[in-house]
PDB file of C-alpha atoms in Angstrom:
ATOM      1  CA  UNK A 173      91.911  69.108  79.828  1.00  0.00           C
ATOM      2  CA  UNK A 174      88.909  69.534  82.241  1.00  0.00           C
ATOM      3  CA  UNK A 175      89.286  72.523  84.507  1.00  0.00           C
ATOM      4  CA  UNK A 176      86.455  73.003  87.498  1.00  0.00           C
ATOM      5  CA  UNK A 177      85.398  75.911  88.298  1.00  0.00           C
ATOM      6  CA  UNK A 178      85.200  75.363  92.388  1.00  0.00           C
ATOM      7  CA  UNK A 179      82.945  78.438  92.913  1.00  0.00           C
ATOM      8  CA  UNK A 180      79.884  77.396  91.169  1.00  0.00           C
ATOM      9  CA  UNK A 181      81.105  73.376  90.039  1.00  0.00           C
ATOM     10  CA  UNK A 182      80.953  74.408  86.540  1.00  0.00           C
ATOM     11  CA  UNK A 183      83.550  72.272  84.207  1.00  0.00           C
ATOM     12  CA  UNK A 184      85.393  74.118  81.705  1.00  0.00           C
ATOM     13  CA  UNK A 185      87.924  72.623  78.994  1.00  0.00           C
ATOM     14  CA  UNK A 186      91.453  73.673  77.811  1.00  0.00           C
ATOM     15  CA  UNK A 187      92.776  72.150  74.724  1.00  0.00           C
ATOM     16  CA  UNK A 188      96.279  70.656  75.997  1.00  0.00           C
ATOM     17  CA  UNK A 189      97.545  70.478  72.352  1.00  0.00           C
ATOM     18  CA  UNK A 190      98.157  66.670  72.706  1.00  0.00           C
ATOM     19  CA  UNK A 191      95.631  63.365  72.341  1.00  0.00           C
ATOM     20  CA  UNK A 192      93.387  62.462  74.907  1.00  0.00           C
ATOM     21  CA  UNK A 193      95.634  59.624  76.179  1.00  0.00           C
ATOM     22  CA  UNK A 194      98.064  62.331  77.436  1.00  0.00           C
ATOM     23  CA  UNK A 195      95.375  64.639  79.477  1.00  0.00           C
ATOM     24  CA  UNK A 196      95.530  63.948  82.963  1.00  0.00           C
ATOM     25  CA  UNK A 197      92.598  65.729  86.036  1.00  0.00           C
ATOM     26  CA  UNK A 198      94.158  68.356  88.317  1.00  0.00           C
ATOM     27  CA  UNK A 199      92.634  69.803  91.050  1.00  0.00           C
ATOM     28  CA  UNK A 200      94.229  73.750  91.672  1.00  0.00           C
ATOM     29  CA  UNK A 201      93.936  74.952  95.005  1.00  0.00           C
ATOM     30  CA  UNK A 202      95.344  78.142  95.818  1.00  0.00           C
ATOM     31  CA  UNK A 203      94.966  82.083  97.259  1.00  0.00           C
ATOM     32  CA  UNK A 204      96.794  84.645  97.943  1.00  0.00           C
ATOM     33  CA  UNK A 205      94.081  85.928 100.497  1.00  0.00           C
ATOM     34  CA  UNK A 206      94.985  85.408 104.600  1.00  0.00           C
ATOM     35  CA  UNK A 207      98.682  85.897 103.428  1.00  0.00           C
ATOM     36  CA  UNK A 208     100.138  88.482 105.226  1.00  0.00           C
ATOM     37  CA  UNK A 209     104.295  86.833 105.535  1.00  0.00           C
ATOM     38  CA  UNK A 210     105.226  86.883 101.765  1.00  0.00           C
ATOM     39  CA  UNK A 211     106.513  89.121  99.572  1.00  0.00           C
ATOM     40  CA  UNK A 212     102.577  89.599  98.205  1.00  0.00           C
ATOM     41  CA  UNK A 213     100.580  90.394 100.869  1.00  0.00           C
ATOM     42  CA  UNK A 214      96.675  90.146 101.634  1.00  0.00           C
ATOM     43  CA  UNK A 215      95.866  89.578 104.901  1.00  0.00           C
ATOM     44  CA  UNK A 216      92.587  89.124 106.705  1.00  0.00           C
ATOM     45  CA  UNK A 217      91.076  92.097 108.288  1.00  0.00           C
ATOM     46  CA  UNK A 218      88.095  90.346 109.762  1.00  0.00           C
ATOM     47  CA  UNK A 219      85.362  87.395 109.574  1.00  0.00           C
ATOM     48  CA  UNK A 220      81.704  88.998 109.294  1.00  0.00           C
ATOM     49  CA  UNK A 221      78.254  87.136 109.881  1.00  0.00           C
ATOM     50  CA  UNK A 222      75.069  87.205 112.651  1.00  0.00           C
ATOM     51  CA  UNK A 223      73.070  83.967 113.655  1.00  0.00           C
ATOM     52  CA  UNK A 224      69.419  84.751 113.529  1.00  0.00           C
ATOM     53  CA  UNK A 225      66.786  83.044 114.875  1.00  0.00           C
ATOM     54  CA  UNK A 226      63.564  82.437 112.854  1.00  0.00           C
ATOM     55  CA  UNK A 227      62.366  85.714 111.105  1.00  0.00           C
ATOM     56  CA  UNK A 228      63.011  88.603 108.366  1.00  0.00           C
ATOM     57  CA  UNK A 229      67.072  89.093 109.304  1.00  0.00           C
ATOM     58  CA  UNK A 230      65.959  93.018 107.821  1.00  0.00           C
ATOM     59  CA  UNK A 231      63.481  93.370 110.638  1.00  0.00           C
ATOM     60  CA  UNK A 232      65.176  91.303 113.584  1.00  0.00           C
ATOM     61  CA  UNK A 233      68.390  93.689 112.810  1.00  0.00           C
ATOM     62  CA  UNK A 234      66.197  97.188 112.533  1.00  0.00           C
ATOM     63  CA  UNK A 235      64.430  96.238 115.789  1.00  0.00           C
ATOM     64  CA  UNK A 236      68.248  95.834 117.530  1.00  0.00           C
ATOM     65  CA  UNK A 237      69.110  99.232 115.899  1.00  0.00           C
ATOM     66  CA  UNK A 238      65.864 101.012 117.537  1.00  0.00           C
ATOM     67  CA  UNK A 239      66.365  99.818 120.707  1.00  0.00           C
ATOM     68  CA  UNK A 240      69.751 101.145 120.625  1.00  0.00           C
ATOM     69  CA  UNK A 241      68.165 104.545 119.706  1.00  0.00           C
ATOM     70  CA  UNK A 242      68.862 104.709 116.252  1.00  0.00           C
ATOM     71  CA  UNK A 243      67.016 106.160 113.583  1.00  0.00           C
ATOM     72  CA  UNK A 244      68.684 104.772 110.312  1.00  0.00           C
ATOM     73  CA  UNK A 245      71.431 102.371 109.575  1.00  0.00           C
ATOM     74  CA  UNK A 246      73.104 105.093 108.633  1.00  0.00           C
ATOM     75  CA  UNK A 247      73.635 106.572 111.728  1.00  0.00           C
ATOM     76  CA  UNK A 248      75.806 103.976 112.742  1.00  0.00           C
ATOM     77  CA  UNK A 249      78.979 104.833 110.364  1.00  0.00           C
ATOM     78  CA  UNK A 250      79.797 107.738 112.760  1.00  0.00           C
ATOM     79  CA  UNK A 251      79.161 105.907 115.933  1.00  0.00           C
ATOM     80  CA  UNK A 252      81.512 102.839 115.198  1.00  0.00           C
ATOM     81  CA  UNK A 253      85.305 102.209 114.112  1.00  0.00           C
ATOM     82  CA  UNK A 254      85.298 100.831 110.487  1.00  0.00           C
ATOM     83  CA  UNK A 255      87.911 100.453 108.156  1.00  0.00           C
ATOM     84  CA  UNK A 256      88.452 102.789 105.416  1.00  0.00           C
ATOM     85  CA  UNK A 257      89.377 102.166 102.535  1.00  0.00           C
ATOM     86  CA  UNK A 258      88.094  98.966 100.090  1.00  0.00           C
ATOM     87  CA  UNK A 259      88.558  95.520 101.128  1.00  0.00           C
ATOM     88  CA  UNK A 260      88.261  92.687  99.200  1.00  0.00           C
ATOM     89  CA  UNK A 261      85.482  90.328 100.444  1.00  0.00           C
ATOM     90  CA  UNK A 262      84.663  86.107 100.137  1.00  0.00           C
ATOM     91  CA  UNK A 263      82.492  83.846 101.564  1.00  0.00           C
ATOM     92  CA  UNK A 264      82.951  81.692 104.392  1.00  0.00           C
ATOM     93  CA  UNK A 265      81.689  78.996 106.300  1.00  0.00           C
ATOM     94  CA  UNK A 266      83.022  78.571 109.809  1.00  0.00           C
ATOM     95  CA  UNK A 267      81.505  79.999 113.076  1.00  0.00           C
ATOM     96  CA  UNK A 268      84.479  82.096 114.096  1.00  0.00           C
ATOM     97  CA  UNK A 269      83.974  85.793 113.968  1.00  0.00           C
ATOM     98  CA  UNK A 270      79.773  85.680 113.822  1.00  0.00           C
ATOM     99  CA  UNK A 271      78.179  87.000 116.373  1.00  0.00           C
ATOM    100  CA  UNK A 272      74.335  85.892 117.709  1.00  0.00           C
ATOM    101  CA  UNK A 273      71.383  87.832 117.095  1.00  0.00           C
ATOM    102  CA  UNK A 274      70.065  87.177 120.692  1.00  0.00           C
ATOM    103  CA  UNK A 275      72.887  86.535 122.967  1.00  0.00           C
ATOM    104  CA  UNK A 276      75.425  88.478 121.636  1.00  0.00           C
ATOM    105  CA  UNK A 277      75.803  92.376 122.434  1.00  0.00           C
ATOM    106  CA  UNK A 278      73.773  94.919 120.673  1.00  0.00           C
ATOM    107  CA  UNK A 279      76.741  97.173 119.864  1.00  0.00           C
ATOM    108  CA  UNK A 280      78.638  93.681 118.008  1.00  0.00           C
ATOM    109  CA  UNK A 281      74.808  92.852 116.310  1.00  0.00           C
ATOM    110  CA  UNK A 282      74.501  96.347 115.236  1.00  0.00           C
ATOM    111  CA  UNK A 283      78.392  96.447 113.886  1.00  0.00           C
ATOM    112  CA  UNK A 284      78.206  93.119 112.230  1.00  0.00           C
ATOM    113  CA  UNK A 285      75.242  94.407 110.509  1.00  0.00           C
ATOM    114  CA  UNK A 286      76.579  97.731 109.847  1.00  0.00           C
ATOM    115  CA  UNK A 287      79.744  96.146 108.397  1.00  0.00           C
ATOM    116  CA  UNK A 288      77.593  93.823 106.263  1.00  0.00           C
ATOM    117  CA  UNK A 289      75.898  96.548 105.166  1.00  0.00           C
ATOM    118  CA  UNK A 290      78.680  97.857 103.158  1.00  0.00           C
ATOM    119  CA  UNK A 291      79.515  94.525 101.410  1.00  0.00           C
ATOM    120  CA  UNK A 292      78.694  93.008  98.145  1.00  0.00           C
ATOM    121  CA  UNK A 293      79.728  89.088  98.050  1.00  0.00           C
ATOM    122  CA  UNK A 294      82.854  90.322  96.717  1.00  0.00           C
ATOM    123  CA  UNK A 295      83.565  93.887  98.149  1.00  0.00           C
ATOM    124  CA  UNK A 296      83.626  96.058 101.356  1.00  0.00           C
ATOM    125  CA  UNK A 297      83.363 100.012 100.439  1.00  0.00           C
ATOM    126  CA  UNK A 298      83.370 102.433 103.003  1.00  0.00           C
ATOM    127  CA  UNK A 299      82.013 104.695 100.323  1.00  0.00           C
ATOM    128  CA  UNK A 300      78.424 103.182  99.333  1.00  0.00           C
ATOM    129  CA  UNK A 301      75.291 103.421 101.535  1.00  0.00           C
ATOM    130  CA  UNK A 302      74.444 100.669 104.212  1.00  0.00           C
ATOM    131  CA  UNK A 303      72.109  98.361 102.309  1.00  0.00           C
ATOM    132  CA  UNK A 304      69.947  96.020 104.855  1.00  0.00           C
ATOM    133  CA  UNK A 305      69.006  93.256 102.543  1.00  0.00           C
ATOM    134  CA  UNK A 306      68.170  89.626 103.319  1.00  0.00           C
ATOM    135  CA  UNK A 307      71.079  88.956 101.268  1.00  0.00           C
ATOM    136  CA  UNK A 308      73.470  91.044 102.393  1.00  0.00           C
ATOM    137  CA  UNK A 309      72.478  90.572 106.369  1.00  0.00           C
ATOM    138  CA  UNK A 310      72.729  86.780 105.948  1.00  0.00           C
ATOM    139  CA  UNK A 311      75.724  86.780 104.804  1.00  0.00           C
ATOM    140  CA  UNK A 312      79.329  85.240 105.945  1.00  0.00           C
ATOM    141  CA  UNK A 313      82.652  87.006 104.808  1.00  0.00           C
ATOM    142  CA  UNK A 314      86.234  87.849 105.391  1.00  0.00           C
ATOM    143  CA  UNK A 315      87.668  90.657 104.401  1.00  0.00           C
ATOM    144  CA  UNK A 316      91.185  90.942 103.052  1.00  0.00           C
ATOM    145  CA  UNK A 317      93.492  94.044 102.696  1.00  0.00           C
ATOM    146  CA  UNK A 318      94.871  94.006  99.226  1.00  0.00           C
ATOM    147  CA  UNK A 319      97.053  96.303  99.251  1.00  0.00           C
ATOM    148  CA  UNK A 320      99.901  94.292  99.802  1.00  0.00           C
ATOM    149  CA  UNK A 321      98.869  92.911  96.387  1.00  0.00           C
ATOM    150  CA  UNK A 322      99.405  96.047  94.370  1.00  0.00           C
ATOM    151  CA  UNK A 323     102.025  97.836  96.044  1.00  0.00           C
TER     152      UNK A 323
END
């Protein structure tokens, strides 16, 4: 039986233990993240992402963060409300929850960023050091609580 892999469209194959006249294509869509009324709970904590214009995200975001009078990107984990403890991070595509490089407010921009900052493609940590990397900066994400998962 022919499994896809939907995060990178990679096939892989299970034996089913019977003859190829019995195997039969499923497609398995399912998550536990966003769920926040079941017994297992993971619900979303917030969608991440900044439109930027043409340019280096990395230098478009530092300017923002000097005209605010900042020095570092780390200055801004005392000077805004983050969550704190691990969240558990995917990508997404809509337009909900991003913010604009130019129109939107400097203090979202710089929170967005600060938030992104602290992400891997799969992980929030409170703990690690603010990383301003193309990557990181242009990414989109929710974050989930999983706590509900392991309690």
């Amino acid at each position: 039986m022919m499994l896809p892999d939907l995060a990178r469209g990679i096939d892989r194959y299970a034996n089913t233990g019977g003859p190829m006249s019995r195997t039969r294509r499923e497609v398995i869509h399912s998550t536990l993240l966003g769920n926040d009324e079941r017994l297992v709970r993971c619900p979303r904590i917030v969608r991440l992402g900044i439109d930027f214009p043409a340019g280096d995200p990395v230098e478009l975001v530092t300017q923002v963060l000097n005209d605010q009078g900042f020095g570092s990107p780390e200055d801004l984990i005392g000077e805004f409300d983050i969550p704190g403890q691990r969240l558990v991070a995917r990508p997404h595509r809509l337009h909900s929850g991003v913010v604009d490089l130019v129109s939107g407010a400097a203090r979202d921009v710089l929170w967005h960023a600060l938030m992104l900052g602290l992400c891997t493609a799969q992980l929030y940590d409170p703990a690690r050091p603010v990383l301003w990397t193309q990557a990181a900066l242009l990414r989109r994400l929710e974050l989930f609580d999983p706590t509900g998962f392991y309690a």
